[in-house]
Tab-separated table of C-alpha atoms and ligand atoms in Angstrom:
chain	number	residue	atom	x	y	z
A	11	UNK	CA	0.000	0.000	0.000
A	12	UNK	CA	1.201	3.483	-0.741
A	13	UNK	CA	1.772	5.785	2.195
A	14	UNK	CA	-0.584	8.749	2.106
A	15	UNK	CA	0.758	11.675	0.128
A	16	UNK	CA	2.128	14.568	2.102
A	17	UNK	CA	-0.318	16.936	0.423
A	18	UNK	CA	-3.213	14.511	1.128
A	19	UNK	CA	-6.825	15.546	1.522
A	20	UNK	CA	-9.445	15.237	4.230
A	21	UNK	CA	-10.595	11.843	2.906
A	22	UNK	CA	-7.181	10.295	3.215
A	23	UNK	CA	-8.148	8.252	6.280
A	24	UNK	CA	-11.046	6.583	4.434
A	25	UNK	CA	-9.269	3.655	2.831
A	26	UNK	CA	-10.458	2.260	-0.490
A	27	UNK	CA	-11.594	-1.390	-0.582
A	28	UNK	CA	-8.334	-2.258	-2.295
A	29	UNK	CA	-6.258	-0.414	0.286
A	30	UNK	CA	-8.079	-2.205	3.130
A	31	UNK	CA	-7.431	-5.606	1.562
A	32	UNK	CA	-3.815	-4.781	0.879
A	33	UNK	CA	-3.260	-3.612	4.433
A	34	UNK	CA	-4.636	-6.802	5.952
A	35	UNK	CA	-2.777	-8.936	3.425
A	36	UNK	CA	0.518	-7.260	4.209
A	37	UNK	CA	-0.038	-7.614	7.936
A	38	UNK	CA	-0.937	-11.296	7.536
A	39	UNK	CA	2.168	-11.927	5.488
A	40	UNK	CA	4.135	-11.031	8.619
A	41	UNK	CA	1.810	-12.372	11.298
A	42	UNK	CA	1.440	-15.922	9.999
A	43	UNK	CA	5.165	-16.770	9.760
A	44	UNK	CA	5.702	-15.095	13.123
A	45	UNK	CA	3.026	-17.152	14.862
A	46	UNK	CA	4.143	-20.298	13.078
A	47	UNK	CA	7.714	-19.757	14.328
A	48	UNK	CA	6.768	-19.158	17.984
A	49	UNK	CA	8.022	-22.590	19.134
A	50	UNK	CA	11.423	-21.985	17.535
A	51	UNK	CA	11.851	-18.467	18.878
A	52	UNK	CA	13.869	-17.977	22.097
A	53	UNK	CA	11.679	-18.278	25.175
A	54	UNK	CA	12.821	-14.789	26.154
A	55	UNK	CA	15.349	-12.402	24.655
A	56	UNK	CA	15.596	-8.861	25.924
A	57	UNK	CA	19.320	-8.389	25.425
A	58	UNK	CA	19.830	-4.850	24.153
A	59	UNK	CA	16.110	-4.126	24.456
A	60	UNK	CA	16.578	-1.240	26.857
A	61	UNK	CA	18.778	0.664	24.402
A	62	UNK	CA	16.366	-0.260	21.628
A	63	UNK	CA	13.448	1.122	23.635
A	64	UNK	CA	15.272	4.382	24.278
A	65	UNK	CA	16.162	4.742	20.619
A	66	UNK	CA	12.479	4.678	19.674
A	67	UNK	CA	11.394	7.833	21.482
A	68	UNK	CA	10.390	10.355	18.816
A	69	UNK	CA	8.197	13.423	18.296
A	70	UNK	CA	4.691	13.265	16.794
A	71	UNK	CA	5.161	12.164	13.166
A	72	UNK	CA	4.395	14.837	10.597
A	73	UNK	CA	5.315	12.894	7.475
A	74	UNK	CA	3.893	9.526	6.338
A	75	UNK	CA	5.850	6.263	6.450
A	76	UNK	CA	4.959	3.357	4.141
A	77	UNK	CA	3.342	0.379	5.875
A	78	UNK	CA	6.001	-2.182	4.820
A	79	UNK	CA	8.662	-0.118	6.547
A	80	UNK	CA	6.611	-0.039	9.737
A	81	UNK	CA	5.926	-3.769	9.572
A	82	UNK	CA	9.640	-4.377	9.095
A	83	UNK	CA	10.416	-2.324	12.147
A	84	UNK	CA	7.876	-4.271	14.196
A	85	UNK	CA	8.577	-7.803	13.052
A	86	UNK	CA	12.298	-7.597	12.319
A	87	UNK	CA	13.546	-5.285	15.057
A	88	UNK	CA	11.081	-4.920	17.906
A	89	UNK	CA	9.086	-8.107	18.388
A	90	UNK	CA	12.108	-10.419	18.758
A	91	UNK	CA	13.350	-8.393	21.729
A	92	UNK	CA	10.791	-9.525	24.251
A	93	UNK	CA	9.556	-12.423	26.338
A	94	UNK	CA	7.992	-14.937	23.977
A	95	UNK	CA	4.784	-14.779	25.993
A	96	UNK	CA	2.704	-16.513	23.322
A	97	UNK	CA	5.164	-19.364	22.832
A	98	UNK	CA	5.161	-22.870	24.318
A	99	UNK	CA	8.236	-22.245	26.482
A	100	UNK	CA	6.600	-19.495	28.477
A	101	UNK	CA	6.150	-21.165	31.851
A	102	UNK	CA	6.593	-17.909	33.762
A	103	UNK	CA	4.261	-15.888	36.002
A	104	UNK	CA	0.774	-16.846	34.804
A	105	UNK	CA	1.063	-17.419	31.067
A	106	UNK	CA	-1.381	-15.712	28.768
A	107	UNK	CA	-2.677	-17.394	25.670
A	108	UNK	CA	-3.178	-15.789	22.308
A	109	UNK	CA	-5.579	-17.908	20.292
A	110	UNK	CA	-5.614	-16.491	16.792
A	111	UNK	CA	-9.403	-16.411	16.580
A	112	UNK	CA	-9.414	-13.454	18.931
A	113	UNK	CA	-7.264	-11.437	16.547
A	114	UNK	CA	-9.740	-12.053	13.731
A	115	UNK	CA	-12.630	-11.138	16.010
A	116	UNK	CA	-10.815	-7.928	16.940
A	117	UNK	CA	-10.280	-7.077	13.307
A	118	UNK	CA	-13.995	-7.449	12.689
A	119	UNK	CA	-15.064	-5.650	15.861
A	120	UNK	CA	-12.716	-2.724	15.323
A	121	UNK	CA	-13.471	-2.407	11.623
A	122	UNK	CA	-17.247	-2.345	12.077
A	123	UNK	CA	-16.879	-0.310	15.277
A	124	UNK	CA	-20.403	-0.818	16.600
A	125	UNK	CA	-21.219	0.548	20.024
A	126	UNK	CA	-22.074	-1.945	22.769
A	127	UNK	CA	-22.013	0.241	25.876
A	128	UNK	CA	-25.810	0.583	25.768
A	129	UNK	CA	-28.284	-2.056	24.652
A	130	UNK	CA	-30.253	0.020	22.199
A	131	UNK	CA	-27.199	0.910	20.096
A	132	UNK	CA	-26.611	-2.701	18.985
A	133	UNK	CA	-29.083	-5.055	20.717
A	134	UNK	CA	-27.997	-8.225	18.959
A	135	UNK	CA	-24.285	-7.612	19.516
A	136	UNK	CA	-24.883	-6.786	23.175
A	137	UNK	CA	-26.754	-10.088	23.423
A	138	UNK	CA	-23.697	-11.974	22.112
A	139	UNK	CA	-21.592	-10.410	24.856
A	140	UNK	CA	-24.310	-11.104	27.428
A	141	UNK	CA	-24.226	-14.751	26.296
A	142	UNK	CA	-20.494	-14.895	27.005
A	143	UNK	CA	-21.059	-13.517	30.498
A	144	UNK	CA	-23.878	-16.025	31.046
A	145	UNK	CA	-21.669	-18.914	29.914
A	146	UNK	CA	-19.020	-17.813	32.420
A	147	UNK	CA	-21.644	-17.577	35.172
A	148	UNK	CA	-22.672	-21.128	34.292
A	149	UNK	CA	-19.087	-22.353	34.638
A	150	UNK	CA	-18.941	-20.886	38.146
A	151	UNK	CA	-22.316	-22.403	39.041
A	152	UNK	CA	-24.139	-19.097	39.492
A	153	UNK	CA	-27.943	-18.727	39.319
A	154	UNK	CA	-29.911	-16.821	36.635
A	155	UNK	CA	-29.786	-13.668	38.754
A	156	UNK	CA	-26.046	-13.351	38.179
A	157	UNK	CA	-24.704	-10.585	35.967
A	158	UNK	CA	-21.229	-9.608	34.995
A	159	UNK	CA	-18.928	-7.638	32.785
A	160	UNK	CA	-15.943	-8.233	30.574
A	161	UNK	CA	-12.945	-6.179	31.648
A	162	UNK	CA	-9.459	-5.672	30.314
A	163	UNK	CA	-8.028	-8.002	32.962
A	164	UNK	CA	-8.134	-9.331	36.494
A	165	UNK	CA	-6.934	-6.113	38.088
A	166	UNK	CA	-9.913	-4.146	36.794
A	167	UNK	CA	-12.258	-7.003	37.705
A	168	UNK	CA	-10.927	-7.092	41.265
A	169	UNK	CA	-11.221	-3.325	41.468
A	170	UNK	CA	-14.834	-3.431	40.323
A	171	UNK	CA	-15.518	-6.169	42.876
A	172	UNK	CA	-14.132	-4.115	45.753
A	173	UNK	CA	-16.142	-1.053	44.697
A	174	UNK	CA	-19.290	-3.179	44.341
A	175	UNK	CA	-18.803	-4.668	47.805
A	176	UNK	CA	-18.112	-1.249	49.288
A	177	UNK	CA	-21.160	0.380	47.686
A	178	UNK	CA	-23.452	-2.443	48.775
A	179	UNK	CA	-22.146	-3.059	52.272
A	180	UNK	CA	-20.864	0.247	53.641
A	181	UNK	CA	-22.179	3.786	54.006
A	182	UNK	CA	-20.596	6.678	52.092
A	183	UNK	CA	-18.451	7.258	55.134
A	184	UNK	CA	-16.617	3.922	54.776
A	185	UNK	CA	-13.178	4.394	56.260
A	186	UNK	CA	-13.801	1.976	59.124
A	187	UNK	CA	-14.403	-0.803	56.604
A	188	UNK	CA	-11.784	-3.568	56.666
A	189	UNK	CA	-10.844	-6.184	54.075
A	190	UNK	CA	-9.455	-9.709	54.614
A	191	UNK	CA	-7.375	-11.963	52.385
A	192	UNK	CA	-4.407	-14.281	52.741
A	193	UNK	CA	-0.785	-13.173	52.566
A	194	UNK	CA	-0.732	-14.945	49.180
A	195	UNK	CA	-3.460	-12.811	47.606
A	196	UNK	CA	-2.598	-11.129	44.307
A	197	UNK	CA	-1.363	-7.575	44.787
A	198	UNK	CA	-4.089	-6.302	42.451
A	199	UNK	CA	-6.541	-6.880	45.317
A	200	UNK	CA	-4.526	-4.602	47.596
A	201	UNK	CA	-4.248	-2.055	44.796
A	202	UNK	CA	-7.986	-2.332	44.159
A	203	UNK	CA	-8.738	-1.592	47.811
A	204	UNK	CA	-6.462	1.431	47.798
A	205	UNK	CA	-7.971	2.744	44.553
A	206	UNK	CA	-11.426	2.163	46.015
A	207	UNK	CA	-10.504	4.630	48.748
A	208	UNK	CA	-9.325	2.444	51.629
A	209	UNK	CA	-6.156	3.234	53.537
A	210	UNK	CA	-3.612	0.433	53.102
A	211	UNK	CA	-3.863	-0.211	56.841
A	212	UNK	CA	-7.474	-1.420	56.400
A	213	UNK	CA	-6.323	-4.454	54.397
A	214	UNK	CA	-5.537	-7.504	56.513
A	215	UNK	CA	-3.212	-10.065	54.984
A	216	UNK	CA	-3.836	-13.168	57.065
A	217	UNK	CA	-1.056	-15.777	57.263
A	218	UNK	CA	-1.435	-18.918	55.164
A	219	UNK	CA	-0.871	-22.575	56.052
A	220	UNK	CA	1.788	-25.007	54.811
A	221	UNK	CA	-0.128	-25.319	51.512
A	222	UNK	CA	-0.358	-21.530	51.139
A	223	UNK	CA	-4.097	-21.335	51.927
A	224	UNK	CA	-5.547	-18.764	54.264
A	225	UNK	CA	-5.615	-19.894	57.905
A	226	UNK	CA	-9.187	-19.790	59.101
A	227	UNK	CA	-8.267	-19.708	62.797
A	228	UNK	CA	-6.174	-16.578	62.284
A	229	UNK	CA	-8.852	-15.051	60.066
A	230	UNK	CA	-11.493	-15.545	62.746
A	231	UNK	CA	-9.209	-14.110	65.417
A	232	UNK	CA	-8.464	-11.028	63.305
A	233	UNK	CA	-12.139	-10.437	62.572
A	234	UNK	CA	-12.971	-10.628	66.278
A	235	UNK	CA	-10.147	-8.271	67.161
A	236	UNK	CA	-11.237	-5.723	64.558
A	237	UNK	CA	-14.888	-5.862	65.567
A	238	UNK	CA	-13.859	-5.328	69.187
A	239	UNK	CA	-12.057	-2.154	68.038
A	240	UNK	CA	-15.246	-0.871	66.416
A	241	UNK	CA	-14.046	-1.464	62.851
A	242	UNK	CA	-16.428	-2.683	60.140
A	243	UNK	CA	-15.220	-5.886	58.458
A	244	UNK	CA	-17.131	-6.090	55.157
A	245	UNK	CA	-15.111	-7.939	52.530
A	246	UNK	CA	-13.363	-11.301	52.454
A	247	UNK	CA	-11.299	-12.200	49.395
A	248	UNK	CA	-10.494	-15.843	48.689
A	249	UNK	CA	-7.987	-17.037	46.117
A	250	UNK	CA	-8.781	-19.737	43.567
A	251	UNK	CA	-5.267	-20.172	42.275
A	252	UNK	CA	-2.644	-17.882	43.747
A	253	UNK	CA	0.024	-16.488	41.470
A	254	UNK	CA	2.847	-17.753	43.681
A	255	UNK	CA	1.885	-21.409	43.910
A	256	UNK	CA	-1.593	-21.936	42.443
A	257	UNK	CA	-2.992	-22.444	45.942
A	258	UNK	CA	-6.761	-22.618	46.281
A	259	UNK	CA	-8.226	-21.426	49.572
A	260	UNK	CA	-10.891	-23.536	51.255
A	261	UNK	CA	-13.637	-21.688	49.399
A	262	UNK	CA	-16.523	-23.662	50.918
A	263	UNK	CA	-15.333	-22.850	54.441
A	264	UNK	CA	-14.747	-19.183	53.543
A	265	UNK	CA	-18.198	-18.918	51.935
A	266	UNK	CA	-19.819	-20.366	55.063
A	267	UNK	CA	-17.869	-18.079	57.348
A	268	UNK	CA	-18.709	-15.021	55.239
A	269	UNK	CA	-22.426	-15.779	54.919
A	270	UNK	CA	-23.328	-17.544	58.144
A	271	UNK	CA	-20.988	-16.144	60.772
A	272	UNK	CA	-19.583	-12.783	59.757
A	273	UNK	CA	-21.930	-11.222	57.212
A	274	UNK	CA	-19.136	-10.335	54.792
A	275	UNK	CA	-19.170	-9.868	51.031
A	276	UNK	CA	-17.186	-12.848	49.731
A	277	UNK	CA	-15.162	-12.228	46.582
A	278	UNK	CA	-13.063	-14.938	44.935
A	279	UNK	CA	-10.084	-13.982	42.830
A	280	UNK	CA	-10.175	-16.838	40.338
A	281	UNK	CA	-8.379	-14.795	37.665
A	282	UNK	CA	-5.914	-17.613	37.158
A	283	UNK	CA	-7.720	-20.722	38.354
A	284	UNK	CA	-11.344	-20.056	37.470
A	285	UNK	CA	-11.547	-21.595	34.026
A	286	UNK	CA	-9.946	-24.774	35.346
A	287	UNK	CA	-13.468	-25.371	36.642
A	288	UNK	CA	-14.106	-26.691	33.159
A	289	UNK	CA	-12.252	-29.815	34.349
A	290	UNK	CA	-13.453	-32.245	36.961
A	291	UNK	CA	-10.328	-31.763	39.068
A	292	UNK	CA	-10.642	-27.993	38.940
A	293	UNK	CA	-14.321	-28.122	39.915
A	294	UNK	CA	-13.524	-30.346	42.856
A	295	UNK	CA	-10.739	-28.033	44.070
A	296	UNK	CA	-12.890	-24.909	43.763
A	297	UNK	CA	-15.970	-26.295	45.455
A	298	UNK	CA	-17.799	-23.488	47.266
A	299	UNK	CA	-16.981	-20.818	44.651
A	300	UNK	CA	-20.661	-20.823	43.620
A	301	UNK	CA	-21.499	-19.330	47.020
A	302	UNK	CA	-19.215	-16.328	46.499
A	303	UNK	CA	-20.851	-12.929	46.033
A	304	UNK	CA	-18.468	-12.167	43.181
A	305	UNK	CA	-15.791	-13.907	41.154
A	306	UNK	CA	-12.967	-12.656	38.949
A	307	UNK	CA	-12.170	-14.906	35.974
A	308	UNK	CA	-9.558	-14.050	33.344
A	309	UNK	CA	-10.105	-15.388	29.837
A	310	UNK	CA	-6.556	-14.224	29.030
A	311	UNK	CA	-5.236	-16.839	31.407
A	312	UNK	CA	-6.904	-20.259	31.435
A	313	UNK	CA	-9.204	-19.629	28.456
A	314	UNK	CA	-6.150	-18.894	26.269
A	315	UNK	CA	-7.338	-15.484	25.023
A	316	UNK	CA	-4.744	-12.795	24.268
A	317	UNK	CA	-3.970	-10.157	26.893
A	318	UNK	CA	-6.752	-7.677	27.513
A	319	UNK	CA	-9.510	-10.044	28.639
A	320	UNK	CA	-10.812	-10.312	32.190
A	321	UNK	CA	-14.250	-10.628	33.709
A	322	UNK	CA	-16.182	-10.052	36.888
A	323	UNK	CA	-19.300	-12.018	37.790
A	324	UNK	CA	-21.650	-11.037	40.600
A	325	UNK	CA	-24.130	-13.571	41.959
A	326	UNK	CA	-26.783	-10.945	42.674
A	327	UNK	CA	-26.607	-8.957	39.452
A	328	UNK	CA	-28.725	-6.194	40.970
A	329	UNK	CA	-25.899	-5.452	43.422
A	330	UNK	CA	-23.472	-4.897	40.546
A	331	UNK	CA	-25.981	-2.591	38.874
A	332	UNK	CA	-26.663	-0.638	42.073
A	333	UNK	CA	-22.962	0.074	42.408
A	334	UNK	CA	-22.598	1.445	38.870
A	335	UNK	CA	-25.838	3.087	37.766
A	336	UNK	CA	-25.704	6.831	37.250
A	337	UNK	CA	-27.974	8.593	34.769
A	338	UNK	CA	-27.494	11.595	32.489
A	339	UNK	CA	-29.853	13.519	30.217
A	340	UNK	CA	-27.880	12.885	27.048
A	341	UNK	CA	-28.010	9.107	27.516
A	342	UNK	CA	-30.659	6.946	25.821
A	343	UNK	CA	-33.263	5.252	27.987
A	344	UNK	CA	-31.922	2.206	29.801
A	345	UNK	CA	-33.667	-1.176	29.617
A	346	UNK	CA	-36.068	-2.264	32.350
A	347	UNK	CA	-36.431	-5.860	31.154
A	348	UNK	CA	-33.824	-7.762	33.222
A	349	UNK	CA	-32.930	-9.901	30.195
A	350	UNK	CA	-31.769	-6.885	28.223
A	351	UNK	CA	-28.451	-5.565	29.443
A	352	UNK	CA	-27.047	-2.049	29.288
A	353	UNK	CA	-23.447	-2.910	30.112
A	354	UNK	CA	-22.621	0.686	31.106
A	355	UNK	CA	-25.012	0.254	34.053
A	356	UNK	CA	-22.907	-2.640	35.389
A	357	UNK	CA	-19.417	-1.348	34.720
A	358	UNK	CA	-17.127	1.635	35.302
A	359	UNK	CA	-16.803	1.903	31.505
A	360	UNK	CA	-19.050	3.604	28.983
A	361	UNK	CA	-17.401	3.603	25.549
A	362	UNK	CA	-15.216	0.610	24.873
A	363	UNK	CA	-14.382	-2.079	22.342
A	364	UNK	CA	-16.810	-4.876	21.460
A	365	UNK	CA	-14.685	-7.275	23.478
A	366	UNK	CA	-17.271	-10.009	23.767
A	367	UNK	CA	-16.696	-10.995	20.155
A	368	UNK	CA	-13.173	-12.209	20.905
A	369	UNK	CA	-14.556	-14.795	23.277
A	370	UNK	CA	-17.820	-15.548	21.498
A	371	UNK	CA	-16.146	-16.381	18.178
A	372	UNK	CA	-13.718	-19.113	19.340
A	373	UNK	CA	-16.254	-20.637	21.737
A	374	UNK	CA	-18.851	-20.832	18.972
A	375	UNK	CA	-16.352	-22.121	16.400
A	376	UNK	CA	-14.960	-24.917	18.580
A	377	UNK	CA	-17.388	-25.464	21.407
A	378	UNK	CA	-15.929	-25.787	24.892
A	379	UNK	CA	-14.418	-29.288	24.568
A	380	UNK	CA	-10.983	-28.366	23.153
A	381	UNK	CA	-10.582	-25.841	25.965
A	382	UNK	CA	-11.471	-28.463	28.561
A	383	UNK	CA	-9.089	-31.030	27.025
A	384	UNK	CA	-6.280	-28.491	26.952
A	385	UNK	CA	-6.778	-27.639	30.617
A	386	UNK	CA	-6.797	-31.302	31.617
A	387	UNK	CA	-3.549	-31.691	29.714
A	388	UNK	CA	-2.008	-28.757	31.630
A	389	UNK	CA	-3.031	-30.302	34.970
A	390	UNK	CA	-1.421	-33.605	33.899
A	391	UNK	CA	1.744	-31.915	32.656
A	392	UNK	CA	2.205	-30.029	35.914
A	393	UNK	CA	1.793	-33.198	37.971
A	394	UNK	CA	4.229	-34.971	35.681
A	395	UNK	CA	6.768	-32.144	36.035
A	396	UNK	CA	6.410	-32.201	39.826
A	397	UNK	CA	6.980	-35.970	39.863
A	398	UNK	CA	10.107	-35.653	37.718
A	399	UNK	CA	11.459	-32.767	39.800
A	400	UNK	CA	10.977	-34.755	42.979
A	401	UNK	CA	13.300	-37.446	41.575
A	402	UNK	CA	16.181	-34.988	41.164
A	403	UNK	CA	18.768	-35.106	43.946
A	404	UNK	CA	18.914	-31.882	45.936
A	405	UNK	CA	15.528	-30.619	44.703
A	406	UNK	CA	12.829	-29.825	47.225
A	407	UNK	CA	9.229	-29.381	46.076
A	408	UNK	CA	8.105	-26.386	48.113
A	409	UNK	CA	4.599	-26.223	46.662
A	410	UNK	CA	3.123	-29.337	45.075
A	411	UNK	CA	0.642	-28.602	42.299
A	412	UNK	CA	-2.885	-27.660	43.348
A	413	UNK	CA	-3.592	-26.440	39.822
A	414	UNK	CA	-0.892	-25.888	37.177
A	415	UNK	CA	1.938	-24.367	39.228
A	416	UNK	CA	4.738	-26.248	40.925
A	417	UNK	CA	7.351	-24.407	43.018
A	418	UNK	CA	10.716	-25.930	43.855
A	419	UNK	CA	14.219	-25.080	44.942
A	420	UNK	CA	17.613	-26.633	45.276
A	421	UNK	CA	18.730	-27.334	48.849
A	422	UNK	CA	22.314	-27.879	49.869
A	423	UNK	CA	23.763	-29.072	53.165
A	424	UNK	CA	25.115	-26.110	55.084
A	425	UNK	CA	23.473	-23.487	52.829
A	426	UNK	CA	20.530	-21.516	54.181
A	427	UNK	CA	18.851	-18.097	54.076
A	428	UNK	CA	20.234	-15.533	51.614
A	429	UNK	CA	23.025	-17.852	50.483
A	430	UNK	CA	20.578	-20.576	49.496
A	431	UNK	CA	18.344	-18.011	47.839
A	432	UNK	CA	21.281	-16.693	45.818
A	433	UNK	CA	22.082	-20.248	44.716
A	434	UNK	CA	18.491	-20.682	43.530
A	435	UNK	CA	18.565	-17.389	41.661
A	436	UNK	CA	21.685	-18.620	39.856
A	437	UNK	CA	19.964	-21.880	39.043
A	438	UNK	CA	17.008	-19.978	37.580
A	439	UNK	CA	19.310	-17.815	35.455
A	440	UNK	CA	21.088	-20.932	34.138
A	441	UNK	CA	17.812	-22.617	33.190
A	442	UNK	CA	16.575	-19.529	31.374
A	443	UNK	CA	19.917	-18.980	29.622
A	444	UNK	CA	19.144	-22.034	27.485
A	445	UNK	CA	16.187	-20.085	26.072
A	446	UNK	CA	13.924	-23.067	25.506
A	447	UNK	CA	11.794	-22.236	28.505
A	448	UNK	CA	11.325	-19.108	30.554
A	449	UNK	CA	10.666	-19.632	34.267
A	450	UNK	CA	10.278	-17.058	37.020
A	451	UNK	CA	10.821	-17.173	40.761
A	452	UNK	CA	9.094	-15.784	43.804
A	453	UNK	CA	9.540	-15.476	47.552
A	454	UNK	CA	7.574	-17.808	49.800
A	455	UNK	CA	8.234	-16.249	53.180
A	456	UNK	CA	12.023	-16.173	53.395
A	457	UNK	CA	12.534	-18.770	50.667
A	458	UNK	CA	13.256	-17.943	47.051
A	459	UNK	CA	11.655	-20.612	44.885
A	460	UNK	CA	11.507	-21.324	41.178
A	461	UNK	CA	8.095	-21.824	39.617
A	462	UNK	CA	6.824	-23.696	36.621
A	463	UNK	CA	3.375	-22.628	35.481
A	464	UNK	CA	1.958	-24.653	32.587
A	465	UNK	CA	-0.953	-22.794	31.078
A	466	UNK	CA	-0.359	-21.886	27.459
A	467	UNK	CA	-2.436	-23.807	24.924
A	468	UNK	CA	0.818	-24.128	22.958
A	469	UNK	CA	2.661	-25.939	25.769
A	470	UNK	CA	2.665	-29.724	25.442
A	471	UNK	CA	4.666	-32.650	26.793
A	472	UNK	CA	7.708	-32.030	24.566
A	473	UNK	CA	8.248	-28.573	26.030
A	474	UNK	CA	7.833	-29.669	29.630
A	475	UNK	CA	10.365	-32.424	28.931
A	476	UNK	CA	12.684	-29.731	27.571
A	477	UNK	CA	12.183	-27.780	30.794
A	478	UNK	CA	13.197	-30.811	32.843
A	479	UNK	CA	16.252	-31.418	30.642
A	480	UNK	CA	17.328	-27.821	31.092
A	481	UNK	CA	16.779	-27.963	34.847
A	482	UNK	CA	18.879	-31.146	35.091
A	483	UNK	CA	21.644	-29.571	33.002
A	484	UNK	CA	21.564	-26.334	34.995
A	485	UNK	CA	21.779	-28.267	38.265
A	486	UNK	CA	25.113	-29.586	37.069
A	487	UNK	CA	26.313	-25.994	36.512
A	488	UNK	CA	25.549	-24.344	39.857
B	27	PLP	C1	-4.458	-14.539	40.836
B	27	PLP	C2	-4.400	-13.282	40.015
B	27	PLP	N1	-5.283	-12.299	40.255
B	27	PLP	C3	-5.271	-11.156	39.560
B	27	PLP	C4	-4.341	-10.939	38.574
B	27	PLP	C5	-4.345	-9.638	37.828
B	27	PLP	O1	-4.788	-9.845	36.553
B	27	PLP	P1	-4.402	-8.904	35.319
B	27	PLP	O2	-2.914	-9.035	35.152
B	27	PLP	O3	-5.193	-9.486	34.223
B	27	PLP	O4	-4.796	-7.516	35.655
B	27	PLP	C6	-3.407	-11.936	38.274
B	27	PLP	C7	-2.401	-11.715	37.219
B	27	PLP	O5	-1.560	-12.554	36.929
B	27	PLP	C8	-3.448	-13.142	39.012
B	27	PLP	O6	-2.575	-14.135	38.758
């Protein structure tokens, strides 16, 4: 495609049919080989990337640049200098996915640019997104009264949950309200509470047990102590898959405590673990989640969507609506029929992308089975990896898999504390230096551990075997 002429005219941004086709064709000529080569790309390569990043700072462009030149810059120079987060060797943090279908859905959604913030603007498209939310509610085991929203990720979902709990359970003067979670809870929950207006001191991180699950005895004691001080406990956050170790709190016990003993809003952060409920093992481990008042689920984790896809479900949909409804004269009339959803009445957002299409399209094209099979495979692979690690001399499994994370470290006679941690950091660096897999570490109390998280739909047995080979080889080096 020709770059626009410098002289141009005011119609220059309205591409001709031919120009649209050419643009997509040229992009696809780069995208397809790139995606196809993901397994052969280094698992992570950011050498020189800092200098590269600095070299890119530039003023607002005044002159046009031809598309091929820009695609070259992206695919040849920039993309290779990053973590290969869509590749099979990405066993770090919580892997995202990147199913291609979502990219096609985005192309359609962005090109047609219909408005889904209010029902009346595109009733049928809003219904597709409402279907996606309903499917998710079904996975969690929620009743018909549940409602929810698609967000850009788990952080925004957790934030919306905290605001919803606050607006439903506390008065406008809410600073005596206190929030409870384990010391393993994702930091987005703490951030959400702060952004929702709570001082950091109102967030109680309760110690966890040997399997990294919140200790109920300590939780009860802390609640009693706070009530005695005249504080207002109102929100309990459980984890269904912590980022550190994949630990799942005893959700049934937490739900009972929240509803029957303490009258708390019970939110479950299932951003990572939630979609594992598609499997029998996941459902068993997350029993009790259906009693939560709200649940965060991230399609860009265990539903293999690309980054930018989270969701929040609220069991009593009216509570979500109460927390977010504000009217204005310029807005169209909102729907009264509870089956017809104005998403802006349930969400902090008004104008936004038609993000439901990204999820609707692959689920309709494939049905849920391939997703379920993939997740079962990831559970198996993690158990297999843990079993193999346990056979290695000097390796201690610090957190056995509850979902698809296993955490381990090397132990050495006479080495402890910072010295042992430094040894494990070296081991991690050696494993990653081979560039077939990319692992990350974390601190569990005073212990630095290395994690393997198997969650990408592109990760299969061959890559987990490669991880084990590289761990064995690296053990010989440290
Ligand atoms: C358990 C958990 N909760 C919340 C989040 C935050 O989600 P996001 O990064 O999509 O904002 C993450 C991110 O990894 C997570 O693992």
